[in-house]
Amino acid sequence: MDAHKARELYTQYLTRLYLQRDIESLNQFFSPDAVTHPLPAGVPEGVQGLKLMARVWLESFSDIHFTLHSFLQDQDLVAARITLTAVHTGSFMGIPATGRRVEVADHPHYRIQNGKIVEIWDQLDMLSLLRQLGALPTVAQAA
């Protein structure tokens, strides 16, 4: 898959999931046995686990938007740098809804084969997110 088609696939995936809130669309973009790194404890492998994690996000956050800052491809691997913004409107990791608007960086990497994502490495800035939700002190508060 060339870089243009890979970027189009990735953008469509983000749009369908986050803007249209279509969890079932993950079947279109991911192989059923896609491998996720890291896989949170208790989450099943494959697209079913990805759907579970997506459901948690969509139930916890509303008004989700993304900005794709960069997109790189090397053979079957792609890497993106995105920023997600959203409003915390549901319980997330035991943190009750705060109504706060959050902004979080994400640096996912994907391996694509035959037009589907077969492996994902995701590095969402959870530390920043938890600080924005008030679950952890900010750097200034900790100093």
mmCIF file of C-alpha atoms in Angstrom:
data_model
loop_
_atom_site.group_PDB
_atom_site.id
_atom_site.type_symbol
_atom_site.label_atom_id
_atom_site.label_comp_id
_atom_site.label_asym_id
_atom_site.label_seq_id
_atom_site.Cartn_x
_atom_site.Cartn_y
_atom_site.Cartn_z
ATOM 1 C CA MET A 1 0.000 0.000 0.000
ATOM 2 C CA ASP A 2 1.474 3.361 -0.966
ATOM 3 C CA ALA A 3 1.784 6.259 1.494
ATOM 4 C CA HIS A 4 -1.225 8.135 0.082
ATOM 5 C CA LYS A 5 -3.542 5.128 0.439
ATOM 6 C CA ALA A 6 -2.181 4.320 3.904
ATOM 7 C CA ARG A 7 -2.833 7.901 5.078
ATOM 8 C CA GLU A 8 -6.330 7.783 3.583
ATOM 9 C CA LEU A 9 -7.045 4.487 5.388
ATOM 10 C CA TYR A 10 -5.804 5.951 8.666
ATOM 11 C CA THR A 11 -7.808 9.173 8.306
ATOM 12 C CA GLN A 12 -10.962 7.221 7.450
ATOM 13 C CA TYR A 13 -10.415 5.024 10.508
ATOM 14 C CA LEU A 14 -10.076 8.045 12.827
ATOM 15 C CA THR A 15 -13.111 9.745 11.283
ATOM 16 C CA ARG A 16 -15.357 6.691 11.506
ATOM 17 C CA LEU A 17 -14.327 5.868 15.065
ATOM 18 C CA TYR A 18 -13.983 9.241 16.781
ATOM 19 C CA LEU A 19 -16.211 11.585 14.775
ATOM 20 C CA GLN A 20 -18.933 9.158 13.702
ATOM 21 C CA ARG A 21 -18.517 7.049 16.868
ATOM 22 C CA ASP A 22 -18.824 3.857 14.802
ATOM 23 C CA ILE A 23 -17.162 1.090 16.809
ATOM 24 C CA GLU A 24 -18.240 -1.636 14.385
ATOM 25 C CA SER A 25 -16.263 0.104 11.626
ATOM 26 C CA LEU A 26 -13.118 -1.314 13.253
ATOM 27 C CA ASN A 27 -13.935 -4.534 11.352
ATOM 28 C CA GLN A 28 -13.315 -2.603 8.134
ATOM 29 C CA PHE A 29 -9.894 -1.305 9.205
ATOM 30 C CA PHE A 30 -8.393 -4.060 11.400
ATOM 31 C CA SER A 31 -7.644 -7.709 10.837
ATOM 32 C CA PRO A 32 -9.777 -9.850 13.219
ATOM 33 C CA ASP A 33 -6.617 -11.110 14.921
ATOM 34 C CA ALA A 34 -4.797 -7.746 15.005
ATOM 35 C CA VAL A 35 -2.054 -7.614 17.622
ATOM 36 C CA THR A 36 -2.098 -4.693 20.083
ATOM 37 C CA HIS A 37 0.981 -3.418 21.959
ATOM 38 C CA PRO A 38 0.609 -2.874 24.834
ATOM 39 C CA LEU A 39 -2.522 -4.849 25.573
ATOM 40 C CA PRO A 40 -4.131 -3.735 28.856
ATOM 41 C CA ALA A 41 -4.743 -6.487 31.394
ATOM 42 C CA GLY A 42 -8.065 -8.247 30.934
ATOM 43 C CA VAL A 43 -8.615 -6.984 27.388
ATOM 44 C CA PRO A 44 -9.092 -9.728 24.790
ATOM 45 C CA GLU A 45 -6.716 -9.849 21.835
ATOM 46 C CA GLY A 46 -7.701 -8.902 18.306
ATOM 47 C CA VAL A 47 -10.359 -6.587 16.998
ATOM 48 C CA GLN A 48 -12.707 -7.516 19.869
ATOM 49 C CA GLY A 49 -10.244 -6.036 22.356
ATOM 50 C CA LEU A 50 -9.863 -2.931 20.209
ATOM 51 C CA LYS A 51 -13.641 -2.520 20.196
ATOM 52 C CA LEU A 52 -13.740 -2.830 23.975
ATOM 53 C CA MET A 53 -11.072 -0.140 24.384
ATOM 54 C CA ALA A 54 -12.819 2.105 21.833
ATOM 55 C CA ARG A 55 -16.118 1.709 23.694
ATOM 56 C CA VAL A 56 -14.459 2.848 26.938
ATOM 57 C CA TRP A 57 -13.121 5.978 25.219
ATOM 58 C CA LEU A 58 -16.394 6.819 23.489
ATOM 59 C CA GLU A 59 -18.393 6.333 26.711
ATOM 60 C CA SER A 60 -15.923 8.494 28.663
ATOM 61 C CA PHE A 61 -15.338 11.349 26.224
ATOM 62 C CA SER A 62 -17.518 13.389 23.907
ATOM 63 C CA ASP A 63 -16.886 16.103 21.333
ATOM 64 C CA ILE A 64 -13.775 14.232 20.189
ATOM 65 C CA HIS A 65 -11.638 15.843 17.491
ATOM 66 C CA PHE A 66 -8.256 14.916 16.101
ATOM 67 C CA THR A 67 -5.476 16.721 14.313
ATOM 68 C CA LEU A 68 -3.078 14.665 12.237
ATOM 69 C CA HIS A 69 0.277 16.454 12.487
ATOM 70 C CA SER A 70 2.489 13.971 10.669
ATOM 71 C CA PHE A 71 2.264 10.631 8.950
ATOM 72 C CA LEU A 72 5.222 8.501 7.896
ATOM 73 C CA GLN A 73 5.413 5.226 6.046
ATOM 74 C CA ASP A 74 8.218 2.690 5.614
ATOM 75 C CA GLN A 75 7.172 -0.428 3.698
ATOM 76 C CA ASP A 76 4.269 -1.969 5.675
ATOM 77 C CA LEU A 77 4.748 0.249 8.759
ATOM 78 C CA VAL A 78 3.128 3.639 9.314
ATOM 79 C CA ALA A 79 3.580 6.103 12.149
ATOM 80 C CA ALA A 80 1.388 9.058 13.001
ATOM 81 C CA ARG A 81 1.579 11.982 15.387
ATOM 82 C CA ILE A 82 -1.870 13.202 16.360
ATOM 83 C CA THR A 83 -3.523 15.351 18.980
ATOM 84 C CA LEU A 84 -6.923 14.368 20.342
ATOM 85 C CA THR A 85 -9.188 16.859 22.069
ATOM 86 C CA ALA A 86 -12.344 15.853 23.884
ATOM 87 C CA VAL A 87 -14.630 16.613 26.814
ATOM 88 C CA HIS A 88 -14.565 14.209 29.788
ATOM 89 C CA THR A 89 -18.290 13.413 30.124
ATOM 90 C CA GLY A 90 -18.252 9.870 31.513
ATOM 91 C CA SER A 91 -16.350 7.843 34.071
ATOM 92 C CA PHE A 92 -12.841 6.936 32.868
ATOM 93 C CA MET A 93 -10.550 4.559 34.779
ATOM 94 C CA GLY A 94 -12.613 5.187 37.904
ATOM 95 C CA ILE A 95 -12.431 8.983 37.504
ATOM 96 C CA PRO A 96 -15.939 10.477 37.516
ATOM 97 C CA ALA A 97 -16.816 12.839 34.665
ATOM 98 C CA THR A 98 -15.194 16.235 35.200
ATOM 99 C CA GLY A 99 -16.602 18.128 32.221
ATOM 100 C CA ARG A 100 -13.039 19.226 31.446
ATOM 101 C CA ARG A 101 -11.790 19.642 27.907
ATOM 102 C CA VAL A 102 -8.603 17.646 27.482
ATOM 103 C CA GLU A 103 -5.883 17.596 24.861
ATOM 104 C CA VAL A 104 -3.648 14.576 24.544
ATOM 105 C CA ALA A 105 -0.855 13.578 22.179
ATOM 106 C CA ASP A 106 -0.805 10.152 20.597
ATOM 107 C CA HIS A 107 1.958 8.464 18.612
ATOM 108 C CA PRO A 108 0.531 5.245 17.151
ATOM 109 C CA HIS A 109 2.416 2.938 14.820
ATOM 110 C CA TYR A 110 0.662 0.411 12.588
ATOM 111 C CA ARG A 111 1.600 -2.492 10.384
ATOM 112 C CA ILE A 112 -0.674 -2.830 7.366
ATOM 113 C CA GLN A 113 -1.078 -5.933 5.220
ATOM 114 C CA ASN A 114 -3.602 -6.469 2.456
ATOM 115 C CA GLY A 115 -5.357 -3.195 3.214
ATOM 116 C CA LYS A 116 -5.939 -3.909 6.924
ATOM 117 C CA ILE A 117 -4.132 -3.016 10.115
ATOM 118 C CA VAL A 118 -2.624 -6.211 11.527
ATOM 119 C CA GLU A 119 -0.540 -4.782 14.358
ATOM 120 C CA ILE A 120 -0.635 -1.589 16.428
ATOM 121 C CA TRP A 121 1.727 0.028 18.907
ATOM 122 C CA ASP A 122 0.050 2.939 20.683
ATOM 123 C CA GLN A 123 1.755 5.516 22.885
ATOM 124 C CA LEU A 124 -0.996 7.806 24.143
ATOM 125 C CA ASP A 125 0.248 10.383 26.656
ATOM 126 C CA MET A 126 -1.707 8.945 29.597
ATOM 127 C CA LEU A 127 0.323 10.905 32.168
ATOM 128 C CA SER A 128 -0.801 14.200 30.652
ATOM 129 C CA LEU A 129 -4.389 12.958 30.346
ATOM 130 C CA LEU A 130 -4.561 11.856 33.996
ATOM 131 C CA ARG A 131 -3.132 15.216 35.093
ATOM 132 C CA GLN A 132 -5.727 17.080 33.045
ATOM 133 C CA LEU A 133 -8.472 15.002 34.677
ATOM 134 C CA GLY A 134 -7.137 15.901 38.125
ATOM 135 C CA ALA A 135 -6.137 12.322 38.969
ATOM 136 C CA LEU A 136 -2.436 13.242 39.291
ATOM 137 C CA PRO A 137 -0.743 16.451 40.391
ATOM 138 C CA THR A 138 0.655 18.727 37.717
ATOM 139 C CA VAL A 139 4.405 19.290 37.590
ATOM 140 C CA ALA A 140 3.925 22.682 39.286
ATOM 141 C CA GLN A 141 1.834 21.124 42.076
ATOM 142 C CA ALA A 142 4.372 18.346 42.639
ATOM 143 C CA ALA A 143 7.313 20.775 42.872
#
